[in-house]
JSON list of C-alpha atoms in Angstrom, two decimals:
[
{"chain": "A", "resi": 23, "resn": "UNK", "atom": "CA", "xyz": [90.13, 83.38, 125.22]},
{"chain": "A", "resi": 24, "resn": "UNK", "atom": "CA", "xyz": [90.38, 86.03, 121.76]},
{"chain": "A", "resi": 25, "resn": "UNK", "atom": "CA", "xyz": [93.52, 86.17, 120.58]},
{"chain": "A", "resi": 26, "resn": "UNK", "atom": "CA", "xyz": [94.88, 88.67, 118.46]},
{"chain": "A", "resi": 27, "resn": "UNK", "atom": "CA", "xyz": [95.75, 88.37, 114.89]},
{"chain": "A", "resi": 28, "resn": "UNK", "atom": "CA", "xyz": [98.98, 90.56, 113.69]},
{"chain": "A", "resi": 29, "resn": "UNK", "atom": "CA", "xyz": [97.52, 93.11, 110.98]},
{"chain": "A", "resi": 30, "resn": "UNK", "atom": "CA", "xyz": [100.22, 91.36, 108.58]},
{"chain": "A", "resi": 31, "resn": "UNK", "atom": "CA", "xyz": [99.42, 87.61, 109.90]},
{"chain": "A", "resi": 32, "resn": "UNK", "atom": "CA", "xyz": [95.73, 88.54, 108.68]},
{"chain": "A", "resi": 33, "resn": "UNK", "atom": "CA", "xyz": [96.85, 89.84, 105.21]},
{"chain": "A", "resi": 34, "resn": "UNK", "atom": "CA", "xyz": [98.64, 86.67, 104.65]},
{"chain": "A", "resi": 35, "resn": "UNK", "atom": "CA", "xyz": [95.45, 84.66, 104.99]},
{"chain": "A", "resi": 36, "resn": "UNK", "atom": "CA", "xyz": [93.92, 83.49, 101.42]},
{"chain": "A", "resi": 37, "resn": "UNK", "atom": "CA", "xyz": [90.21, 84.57, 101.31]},
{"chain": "A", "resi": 38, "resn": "UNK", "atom": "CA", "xyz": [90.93, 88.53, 102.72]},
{"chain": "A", "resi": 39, "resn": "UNK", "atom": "CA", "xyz": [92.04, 90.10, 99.74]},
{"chain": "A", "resi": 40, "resn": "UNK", "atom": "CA", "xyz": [89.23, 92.74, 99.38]},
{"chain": "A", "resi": 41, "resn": "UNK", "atom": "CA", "xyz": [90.15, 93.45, 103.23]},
{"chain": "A", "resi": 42, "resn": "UNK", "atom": "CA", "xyz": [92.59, 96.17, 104.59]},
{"chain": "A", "resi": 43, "resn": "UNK", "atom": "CA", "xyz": [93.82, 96.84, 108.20]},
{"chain": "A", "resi": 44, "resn": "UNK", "atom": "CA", "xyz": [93.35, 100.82, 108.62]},
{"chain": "A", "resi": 45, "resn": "UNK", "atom": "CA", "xyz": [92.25, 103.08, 111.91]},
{"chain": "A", "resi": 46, "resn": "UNK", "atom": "CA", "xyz": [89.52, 100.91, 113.44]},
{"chain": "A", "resi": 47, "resn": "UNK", "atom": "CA", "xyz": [89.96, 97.48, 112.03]},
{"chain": "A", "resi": 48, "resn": "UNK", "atom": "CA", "xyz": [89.75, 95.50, 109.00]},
{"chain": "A", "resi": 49, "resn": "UNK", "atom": "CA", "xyz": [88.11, 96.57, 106.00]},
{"chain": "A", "resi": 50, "resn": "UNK", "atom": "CA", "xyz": [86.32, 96.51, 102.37]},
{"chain": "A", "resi": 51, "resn": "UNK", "atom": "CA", "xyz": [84.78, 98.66, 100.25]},
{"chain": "A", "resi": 52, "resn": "UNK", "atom": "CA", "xyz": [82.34, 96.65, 97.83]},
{"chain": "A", "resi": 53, "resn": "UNK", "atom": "CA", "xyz": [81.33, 98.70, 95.21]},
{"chain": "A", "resi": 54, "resn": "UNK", "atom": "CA", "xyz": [77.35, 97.14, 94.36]},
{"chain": "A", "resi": 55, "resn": "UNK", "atom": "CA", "xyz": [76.16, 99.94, 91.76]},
{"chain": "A", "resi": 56, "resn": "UNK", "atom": "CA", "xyz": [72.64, 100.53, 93.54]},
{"chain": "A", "resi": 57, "resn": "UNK", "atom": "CA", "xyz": [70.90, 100.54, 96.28]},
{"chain": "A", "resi": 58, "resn": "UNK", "atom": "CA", "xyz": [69.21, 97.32, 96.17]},
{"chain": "A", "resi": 59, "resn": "UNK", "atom": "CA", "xyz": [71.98, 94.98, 95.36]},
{"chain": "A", "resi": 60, "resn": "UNK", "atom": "CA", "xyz": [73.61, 96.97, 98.43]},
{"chain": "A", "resi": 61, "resn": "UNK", "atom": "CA", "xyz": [70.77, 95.60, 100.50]},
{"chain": "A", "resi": 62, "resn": "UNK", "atom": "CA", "xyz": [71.08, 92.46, 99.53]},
{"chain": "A", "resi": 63, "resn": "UNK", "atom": "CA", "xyz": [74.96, 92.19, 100.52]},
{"chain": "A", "resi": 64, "resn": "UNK", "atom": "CA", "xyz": [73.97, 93.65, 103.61]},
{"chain": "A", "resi": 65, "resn": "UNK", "atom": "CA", "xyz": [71.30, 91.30, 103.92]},
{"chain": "A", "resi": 66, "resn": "UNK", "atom": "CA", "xyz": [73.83, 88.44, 104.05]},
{"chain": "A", "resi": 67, "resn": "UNK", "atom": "CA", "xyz": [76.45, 90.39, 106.09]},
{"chain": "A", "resi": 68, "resn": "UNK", "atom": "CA", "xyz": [73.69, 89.97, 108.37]},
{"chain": "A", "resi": 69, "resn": "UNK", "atom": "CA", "xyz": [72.98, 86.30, 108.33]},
{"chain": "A", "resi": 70, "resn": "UNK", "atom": "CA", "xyz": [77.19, 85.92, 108.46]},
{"chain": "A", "resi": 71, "resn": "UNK", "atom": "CA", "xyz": [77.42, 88.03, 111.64]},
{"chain": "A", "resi": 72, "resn": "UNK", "atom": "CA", "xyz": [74.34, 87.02, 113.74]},
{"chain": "A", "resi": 73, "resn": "UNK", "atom": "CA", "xyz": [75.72, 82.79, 112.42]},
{"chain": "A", "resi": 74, "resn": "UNK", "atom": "CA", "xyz": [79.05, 83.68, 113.72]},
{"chain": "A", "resi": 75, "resn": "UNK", "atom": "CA", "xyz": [77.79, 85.93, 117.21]},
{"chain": "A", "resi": 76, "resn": "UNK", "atom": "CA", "xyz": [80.36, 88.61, 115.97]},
{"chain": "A", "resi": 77, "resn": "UNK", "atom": "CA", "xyz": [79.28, 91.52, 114.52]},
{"chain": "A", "resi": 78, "resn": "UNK", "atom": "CA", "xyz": [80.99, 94.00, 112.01]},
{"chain": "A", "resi": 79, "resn": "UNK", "atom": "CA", "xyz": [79.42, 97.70, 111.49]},
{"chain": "A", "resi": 80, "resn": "UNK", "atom": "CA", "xyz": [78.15, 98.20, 107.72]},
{"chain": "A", "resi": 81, "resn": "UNK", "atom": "CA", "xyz": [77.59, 101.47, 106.16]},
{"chain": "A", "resi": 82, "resn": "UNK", "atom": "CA", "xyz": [75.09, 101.11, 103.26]},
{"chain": "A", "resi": 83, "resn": "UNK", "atom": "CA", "xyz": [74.87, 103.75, 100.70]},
{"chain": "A", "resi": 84, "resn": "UNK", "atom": "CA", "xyz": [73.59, 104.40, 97.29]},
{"chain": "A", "resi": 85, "resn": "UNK", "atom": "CA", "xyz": [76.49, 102.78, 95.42]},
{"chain": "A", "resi": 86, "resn": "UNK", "atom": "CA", "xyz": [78.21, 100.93, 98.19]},
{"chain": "A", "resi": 87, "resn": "UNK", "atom": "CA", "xyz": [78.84, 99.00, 101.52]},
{"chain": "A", "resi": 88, "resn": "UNK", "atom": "CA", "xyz": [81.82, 99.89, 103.70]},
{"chain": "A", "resi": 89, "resn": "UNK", "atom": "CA", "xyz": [82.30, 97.22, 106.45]},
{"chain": "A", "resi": 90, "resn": "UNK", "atom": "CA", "xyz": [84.51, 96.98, 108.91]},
{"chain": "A", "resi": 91, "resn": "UNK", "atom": "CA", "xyz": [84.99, 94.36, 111.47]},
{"chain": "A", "resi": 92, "resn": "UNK", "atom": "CA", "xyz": [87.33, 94.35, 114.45]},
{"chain": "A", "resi": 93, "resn": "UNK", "atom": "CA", "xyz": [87.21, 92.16, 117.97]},
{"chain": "A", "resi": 94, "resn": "UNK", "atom": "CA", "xyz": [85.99, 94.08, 120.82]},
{"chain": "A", "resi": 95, "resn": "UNK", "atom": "CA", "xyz": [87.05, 92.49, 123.53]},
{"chain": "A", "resi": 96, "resn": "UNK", "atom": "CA", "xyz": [90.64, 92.90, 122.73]},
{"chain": "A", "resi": 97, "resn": "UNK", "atom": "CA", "xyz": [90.00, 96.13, 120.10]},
{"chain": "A", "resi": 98, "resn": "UNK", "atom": "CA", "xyz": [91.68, 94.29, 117.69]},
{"chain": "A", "resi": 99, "resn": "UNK", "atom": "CA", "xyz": [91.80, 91.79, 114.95]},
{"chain": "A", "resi": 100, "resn": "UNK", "atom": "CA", "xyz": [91.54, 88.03, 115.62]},
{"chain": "A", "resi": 101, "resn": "UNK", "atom": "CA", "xyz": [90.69, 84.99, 114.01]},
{"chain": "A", "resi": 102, "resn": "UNK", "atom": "CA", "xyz": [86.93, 85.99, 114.23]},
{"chain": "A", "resi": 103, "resn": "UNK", "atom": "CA", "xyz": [87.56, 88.53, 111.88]},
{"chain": "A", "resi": 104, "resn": "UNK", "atom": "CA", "xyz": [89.46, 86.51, 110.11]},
{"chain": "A", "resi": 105, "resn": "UNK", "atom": "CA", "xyz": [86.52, 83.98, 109.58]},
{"chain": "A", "resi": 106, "resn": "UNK", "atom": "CA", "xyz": [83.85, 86.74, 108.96]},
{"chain": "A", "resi": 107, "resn": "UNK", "atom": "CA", "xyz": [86.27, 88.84, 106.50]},
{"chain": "A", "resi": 108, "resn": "UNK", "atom": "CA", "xyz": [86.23, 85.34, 104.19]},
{"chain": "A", "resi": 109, "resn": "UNK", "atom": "CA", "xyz": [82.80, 84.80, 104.49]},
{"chain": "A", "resi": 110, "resn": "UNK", "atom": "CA", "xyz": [81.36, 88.46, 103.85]},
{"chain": "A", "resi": 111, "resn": "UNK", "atom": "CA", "xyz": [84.18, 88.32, 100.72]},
{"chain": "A", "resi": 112, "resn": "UNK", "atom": "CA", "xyz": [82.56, 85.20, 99.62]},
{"chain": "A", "resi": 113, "resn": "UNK", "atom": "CA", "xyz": [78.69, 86.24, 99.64]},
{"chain": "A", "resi": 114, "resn": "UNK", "atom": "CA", "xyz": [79.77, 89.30, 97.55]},
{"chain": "A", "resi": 115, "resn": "UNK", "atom": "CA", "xyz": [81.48, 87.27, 95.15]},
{"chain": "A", "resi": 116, "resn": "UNK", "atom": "CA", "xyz": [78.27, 85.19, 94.54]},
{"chain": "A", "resi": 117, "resn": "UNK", "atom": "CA", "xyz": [75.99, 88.08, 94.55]},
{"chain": "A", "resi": 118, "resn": "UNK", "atom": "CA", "xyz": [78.29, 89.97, 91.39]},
{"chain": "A", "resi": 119, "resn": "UNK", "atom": "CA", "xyz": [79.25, 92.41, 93.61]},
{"chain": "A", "resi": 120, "resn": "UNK", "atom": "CA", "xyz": [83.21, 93.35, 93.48]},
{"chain": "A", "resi": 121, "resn": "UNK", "atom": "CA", "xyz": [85.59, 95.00, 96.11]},
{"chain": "A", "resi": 122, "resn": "UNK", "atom": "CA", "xyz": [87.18, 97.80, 95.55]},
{"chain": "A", "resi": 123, "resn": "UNK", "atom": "CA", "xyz": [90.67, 98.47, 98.28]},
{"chain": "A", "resi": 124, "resn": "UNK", "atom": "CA", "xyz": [91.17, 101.75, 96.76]},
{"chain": "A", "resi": 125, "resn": "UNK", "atom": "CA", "xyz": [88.17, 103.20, 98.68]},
{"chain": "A", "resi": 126, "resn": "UNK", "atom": "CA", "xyz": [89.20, 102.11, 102.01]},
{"chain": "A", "resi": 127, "resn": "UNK", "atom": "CA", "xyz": [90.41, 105.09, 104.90]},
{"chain": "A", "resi": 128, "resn": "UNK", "atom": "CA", "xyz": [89.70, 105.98, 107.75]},
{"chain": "A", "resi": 129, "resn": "UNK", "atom": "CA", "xyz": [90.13, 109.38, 109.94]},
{"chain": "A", "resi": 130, "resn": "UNK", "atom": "CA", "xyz": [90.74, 110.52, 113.40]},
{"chain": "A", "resi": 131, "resn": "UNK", "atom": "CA", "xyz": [91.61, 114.29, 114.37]},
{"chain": "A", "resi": 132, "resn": "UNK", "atom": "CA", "xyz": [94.15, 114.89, 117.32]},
{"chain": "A", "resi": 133, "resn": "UNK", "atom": "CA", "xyz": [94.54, 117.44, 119.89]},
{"chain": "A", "resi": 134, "resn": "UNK", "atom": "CA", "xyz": [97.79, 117.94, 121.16]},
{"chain": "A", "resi": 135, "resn": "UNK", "atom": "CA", "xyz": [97.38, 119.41, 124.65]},
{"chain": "A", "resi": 136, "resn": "UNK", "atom": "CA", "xyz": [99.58, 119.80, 127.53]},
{"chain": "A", "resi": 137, "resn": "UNK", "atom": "CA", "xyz": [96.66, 119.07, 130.53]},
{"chain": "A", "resi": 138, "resn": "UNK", "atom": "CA", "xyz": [94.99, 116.35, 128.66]},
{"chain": "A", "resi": 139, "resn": "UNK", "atom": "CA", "xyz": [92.66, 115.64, 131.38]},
{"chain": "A", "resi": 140, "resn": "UNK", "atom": "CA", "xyz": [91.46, 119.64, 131.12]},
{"chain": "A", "resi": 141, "resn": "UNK", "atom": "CA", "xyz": [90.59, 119.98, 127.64]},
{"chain": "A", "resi": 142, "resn": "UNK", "atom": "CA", "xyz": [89.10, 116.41, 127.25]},
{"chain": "A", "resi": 143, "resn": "UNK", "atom": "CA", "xyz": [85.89, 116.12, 129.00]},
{"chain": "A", "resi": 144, "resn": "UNK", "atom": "CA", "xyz": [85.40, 119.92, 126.76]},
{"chain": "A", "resi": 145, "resn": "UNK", "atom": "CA", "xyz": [85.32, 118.42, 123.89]},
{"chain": "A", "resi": 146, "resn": "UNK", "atom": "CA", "xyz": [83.45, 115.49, 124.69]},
{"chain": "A", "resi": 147, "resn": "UNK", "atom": "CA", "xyz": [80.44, 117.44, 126.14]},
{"chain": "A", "resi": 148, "resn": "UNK", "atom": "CA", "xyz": [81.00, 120.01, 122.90]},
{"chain": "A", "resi": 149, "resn": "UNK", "atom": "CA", "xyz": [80.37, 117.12, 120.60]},
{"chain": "A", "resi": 150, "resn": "UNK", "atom": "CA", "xyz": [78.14, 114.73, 122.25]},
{"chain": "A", "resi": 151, "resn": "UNK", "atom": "CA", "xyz": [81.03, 112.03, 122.48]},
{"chain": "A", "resi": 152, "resn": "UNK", "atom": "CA", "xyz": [82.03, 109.80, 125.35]},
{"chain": "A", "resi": 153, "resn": "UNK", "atom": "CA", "xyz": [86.02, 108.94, 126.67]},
{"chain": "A", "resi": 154, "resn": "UNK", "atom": "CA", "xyz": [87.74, 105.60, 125.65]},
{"chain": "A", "resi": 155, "resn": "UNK", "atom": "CA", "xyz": [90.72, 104.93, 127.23]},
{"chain": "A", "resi": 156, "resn": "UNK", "atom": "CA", "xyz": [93.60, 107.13, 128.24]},
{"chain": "A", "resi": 157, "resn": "UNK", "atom": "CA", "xyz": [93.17, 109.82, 125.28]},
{"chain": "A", "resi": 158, "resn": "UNK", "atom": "CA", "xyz": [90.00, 109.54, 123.12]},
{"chain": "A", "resi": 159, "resn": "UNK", "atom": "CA", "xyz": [86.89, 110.56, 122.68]},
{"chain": "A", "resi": 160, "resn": "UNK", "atom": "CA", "xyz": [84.88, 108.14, 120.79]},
{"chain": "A", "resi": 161, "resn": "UNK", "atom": "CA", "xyz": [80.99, 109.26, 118.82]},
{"chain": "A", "resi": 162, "resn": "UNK", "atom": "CA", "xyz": [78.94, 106.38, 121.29]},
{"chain": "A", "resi": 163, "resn": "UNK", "atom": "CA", "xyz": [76.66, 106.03, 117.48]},
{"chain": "A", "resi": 164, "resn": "UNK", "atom": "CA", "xyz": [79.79, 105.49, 115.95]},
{"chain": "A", "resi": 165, "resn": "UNK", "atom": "CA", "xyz": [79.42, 107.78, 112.58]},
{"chain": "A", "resi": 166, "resn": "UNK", "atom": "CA", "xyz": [81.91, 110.34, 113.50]},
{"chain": "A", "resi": 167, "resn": "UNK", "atom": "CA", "xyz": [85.76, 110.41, 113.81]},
{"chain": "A", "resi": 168, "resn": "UNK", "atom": "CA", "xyz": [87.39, 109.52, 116.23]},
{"chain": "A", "resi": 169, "resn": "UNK", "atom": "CA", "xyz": [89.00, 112.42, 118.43]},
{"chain": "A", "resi": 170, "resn": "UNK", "atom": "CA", "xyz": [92.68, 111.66, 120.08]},
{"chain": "A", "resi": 171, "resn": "UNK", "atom": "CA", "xyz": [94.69, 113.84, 122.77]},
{"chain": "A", "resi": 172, "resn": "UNK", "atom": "CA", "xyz": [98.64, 113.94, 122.21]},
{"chain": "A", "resi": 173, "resn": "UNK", "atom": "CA", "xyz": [100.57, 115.00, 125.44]},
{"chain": "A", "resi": 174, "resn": "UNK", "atom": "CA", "xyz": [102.84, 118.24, 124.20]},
{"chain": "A", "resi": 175, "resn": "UNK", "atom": "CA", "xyz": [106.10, 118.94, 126.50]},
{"chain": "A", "resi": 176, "resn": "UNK", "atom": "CA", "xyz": [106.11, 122.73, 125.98]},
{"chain": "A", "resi": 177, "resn": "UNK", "atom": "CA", "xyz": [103.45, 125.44, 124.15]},
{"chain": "A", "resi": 178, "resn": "UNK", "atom": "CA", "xyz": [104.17, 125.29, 120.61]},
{"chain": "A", "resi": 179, "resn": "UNK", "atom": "CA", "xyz": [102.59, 128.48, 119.23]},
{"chain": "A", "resi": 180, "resn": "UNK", "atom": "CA", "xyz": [104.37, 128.22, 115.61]},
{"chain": "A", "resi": 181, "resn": "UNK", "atom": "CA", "xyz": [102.33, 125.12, 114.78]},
{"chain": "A", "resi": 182, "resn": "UNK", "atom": "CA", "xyz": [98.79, 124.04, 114.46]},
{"chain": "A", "resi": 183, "resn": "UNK", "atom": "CA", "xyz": [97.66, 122.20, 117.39]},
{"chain": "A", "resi": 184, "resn": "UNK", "atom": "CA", "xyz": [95.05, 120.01, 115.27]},
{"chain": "A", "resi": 185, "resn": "UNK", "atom": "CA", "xyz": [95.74, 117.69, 113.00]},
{"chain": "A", "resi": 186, "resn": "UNK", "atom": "CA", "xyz": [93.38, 115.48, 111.29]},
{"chain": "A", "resi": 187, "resn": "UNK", "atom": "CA", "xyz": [95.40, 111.68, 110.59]},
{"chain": "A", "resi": 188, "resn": "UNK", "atom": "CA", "xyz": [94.11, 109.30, 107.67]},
{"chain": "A", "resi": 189, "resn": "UNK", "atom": "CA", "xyz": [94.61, 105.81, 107.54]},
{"chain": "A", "resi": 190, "resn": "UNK", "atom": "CA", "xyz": [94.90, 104.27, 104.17]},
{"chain": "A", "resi": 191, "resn": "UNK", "atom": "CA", "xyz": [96.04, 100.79, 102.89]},
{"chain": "A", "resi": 192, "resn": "UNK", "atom": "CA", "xyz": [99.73, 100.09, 102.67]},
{"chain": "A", "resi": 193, "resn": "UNK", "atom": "CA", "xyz": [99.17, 99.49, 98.50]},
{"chain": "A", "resi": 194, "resn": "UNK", "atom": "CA", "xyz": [97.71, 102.99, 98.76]},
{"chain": "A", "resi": 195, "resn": "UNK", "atom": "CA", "xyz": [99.83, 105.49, 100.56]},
{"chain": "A", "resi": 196, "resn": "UNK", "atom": "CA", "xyz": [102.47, 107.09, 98.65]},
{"chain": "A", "resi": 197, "resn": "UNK", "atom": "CA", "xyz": [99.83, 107.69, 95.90]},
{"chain": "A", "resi": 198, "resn": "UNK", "atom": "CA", "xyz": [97.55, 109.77, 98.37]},
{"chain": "A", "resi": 199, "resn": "UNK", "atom": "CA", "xyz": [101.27, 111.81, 99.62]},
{"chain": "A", "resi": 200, "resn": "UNK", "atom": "CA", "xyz": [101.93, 112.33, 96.24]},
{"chain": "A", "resi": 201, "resn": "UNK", "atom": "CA", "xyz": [98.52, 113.45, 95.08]},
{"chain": "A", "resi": 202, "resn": "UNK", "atom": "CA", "xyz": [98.24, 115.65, 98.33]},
{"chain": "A", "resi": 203, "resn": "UNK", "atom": "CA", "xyz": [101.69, 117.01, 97.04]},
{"chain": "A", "resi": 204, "resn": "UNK", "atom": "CA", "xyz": [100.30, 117.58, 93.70]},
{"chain": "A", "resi": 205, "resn": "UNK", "atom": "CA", "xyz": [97.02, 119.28, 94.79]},
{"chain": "A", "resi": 206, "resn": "UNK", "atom": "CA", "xyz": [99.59, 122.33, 96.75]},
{"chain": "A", "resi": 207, "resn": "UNK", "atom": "CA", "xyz": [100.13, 120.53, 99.75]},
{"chain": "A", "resi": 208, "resn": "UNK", "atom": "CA", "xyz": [104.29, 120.46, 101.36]},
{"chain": "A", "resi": 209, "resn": "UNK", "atom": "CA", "xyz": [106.01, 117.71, 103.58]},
{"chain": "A", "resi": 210, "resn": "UNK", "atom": "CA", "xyz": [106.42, 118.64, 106.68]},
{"chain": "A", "resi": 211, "resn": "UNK", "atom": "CA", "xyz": [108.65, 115.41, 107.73]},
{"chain": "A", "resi": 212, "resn": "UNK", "atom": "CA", "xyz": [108.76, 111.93, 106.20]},
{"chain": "A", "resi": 213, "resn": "UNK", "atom": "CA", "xyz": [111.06, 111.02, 108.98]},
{"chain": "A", "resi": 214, "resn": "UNK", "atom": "CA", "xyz": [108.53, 108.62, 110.38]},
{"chain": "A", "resi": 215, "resn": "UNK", "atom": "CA", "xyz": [108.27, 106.75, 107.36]},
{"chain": "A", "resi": 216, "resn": "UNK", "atom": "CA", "xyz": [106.83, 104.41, 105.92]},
{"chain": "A", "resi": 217, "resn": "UNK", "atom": "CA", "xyz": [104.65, 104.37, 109.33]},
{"chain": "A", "resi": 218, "resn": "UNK", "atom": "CA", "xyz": [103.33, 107.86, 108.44]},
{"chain": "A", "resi": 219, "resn": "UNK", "atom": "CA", "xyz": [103.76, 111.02, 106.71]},
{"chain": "A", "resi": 220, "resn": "UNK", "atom": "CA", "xyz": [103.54, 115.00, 107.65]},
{"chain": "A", "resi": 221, "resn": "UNK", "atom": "CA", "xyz": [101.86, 117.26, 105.14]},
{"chain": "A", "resi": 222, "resn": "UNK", "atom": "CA", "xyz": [100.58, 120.27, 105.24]},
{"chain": "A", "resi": 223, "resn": "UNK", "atom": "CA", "xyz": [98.21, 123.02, 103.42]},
{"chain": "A", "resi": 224, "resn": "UNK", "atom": "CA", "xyz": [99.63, 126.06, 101.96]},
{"chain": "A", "resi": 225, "resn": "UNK", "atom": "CA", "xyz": [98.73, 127.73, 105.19]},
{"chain": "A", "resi": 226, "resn": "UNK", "atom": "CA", "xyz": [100.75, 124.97, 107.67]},
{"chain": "A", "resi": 227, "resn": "UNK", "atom": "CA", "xyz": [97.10, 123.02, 108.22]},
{"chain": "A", "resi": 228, "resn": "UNK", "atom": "CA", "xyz": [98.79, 119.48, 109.09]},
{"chain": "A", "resi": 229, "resn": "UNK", "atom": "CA", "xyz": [97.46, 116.25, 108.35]},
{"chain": "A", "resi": 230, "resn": "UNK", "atom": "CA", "xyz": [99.46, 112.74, 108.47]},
{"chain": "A", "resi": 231, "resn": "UNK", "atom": "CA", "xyz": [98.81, 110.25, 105.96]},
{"chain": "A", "resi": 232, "resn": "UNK", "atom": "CA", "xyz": [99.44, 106.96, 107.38]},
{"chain": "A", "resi": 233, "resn": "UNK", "atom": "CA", "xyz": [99.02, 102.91, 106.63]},
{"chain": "A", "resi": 234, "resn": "UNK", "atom": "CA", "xyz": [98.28, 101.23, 110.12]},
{"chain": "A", "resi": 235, "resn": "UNK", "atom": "CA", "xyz": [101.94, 101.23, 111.38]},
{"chain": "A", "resi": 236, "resn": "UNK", "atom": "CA", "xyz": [101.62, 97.71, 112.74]},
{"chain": "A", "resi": 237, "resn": "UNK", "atom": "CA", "xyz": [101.19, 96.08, 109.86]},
{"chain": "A", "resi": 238, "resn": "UNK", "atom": "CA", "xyz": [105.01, 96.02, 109.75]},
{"chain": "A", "resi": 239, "resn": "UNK", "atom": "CA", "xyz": [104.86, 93.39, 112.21]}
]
């Protein structure tokens, strides 16, 4: 049987250092400089994955490979992640190719709704995507966000009713806030901190900027 790694249990583990826990799983950013050295890292991702039966989705582009690997069976981290996060470090290392945690995020956009079960199916047909779970709607290629529903108690007309949410590293939060800030952006409530933050444009567009809140534990 998988069992699950705690998001801080698998930062504590030498060998993950490029890796970090956002929205999705755990992941790196390895920055190659071109195209072909890319294909070579994902070249040996490859050999890793199909060694280890576990498989991590890799997004090659011109200057780098985002990878991100989380347990399916559980949708979560465990020690096969673990294992494969070390190893896919590793072949980078001896290929030249460095890491670079700043890069790492990931996005969802939520819905809040008060007849979740109404407006879901919508907006799965609307953009091609298929339900997961209780609340999401999930892209079945896997290249866009994900889309959550949050159950609202009464209308709330004042407010935006979409939200997009961004998952950064721990190391990397208050810099995005405070750059966010900086760019003309306002808190809207840091009373859910450090799990997330509230911000919002100058026209009360919300987004919350958030490390994965579990990694507390």
């Amino acid at each position: 049987m998988v069992e699950r790694v705690s998001h801080r249990q698998f930062h504590e583990v030498d060998g993950v250092e490029d890796w970090r826990v956002v929205f999705g799983g755990a992941t790196a950013y390895f920055s190659t400089g071109s195209f072909a050295k890319g294909v070579e890292l994902v070249e040996a991702i490859g050999a890793l994955a199909d060694a280890a039966n576990h498989h991590p989705d890799v997004d090659l582009r011109y200057g780098g490979v985002r990878v991100c690997t989380v347990t399916h069976e559980i949708d979560d981290i465990s020690e096969r992640d673990v294992a494969l996060a070390q190893q896919i470090s590793l072949a980078a290392r001896t290929l030249g190719i460095p890491a670079d945690p700043s890069k790492v995020q990931a996005m969802q956009v939520s819905i809040d709704a008060l007849d979740i079960a109404k407006v879901w199916p919508f907006w799965c047909a609307a953009m091609g995507y298929v339900e997961r779970g209780d609340d999401d709607a999930v892209d079945p290629l896997g290249f866009g966000p994900v889309v959550t529903f949050q159950q609202m108690d009464e209308p709330r007309p004042q407010r935006s009713r979409i939200h997009v949410d961004v998952s950064v590293p721990r190391d990397q939060v208050e810099q995005r806030v405070a750059a966010a800030l900086a760019a003309g952006g306002h808190m809207v409530s840091d009373a859910n901190a450090p799990h997330w933050w509230t911000l919002a444009d100058a026209e009360g567009n919300e987004v919350d900027i958030a490390p994965w809140a579990d990694d507390l534990t």
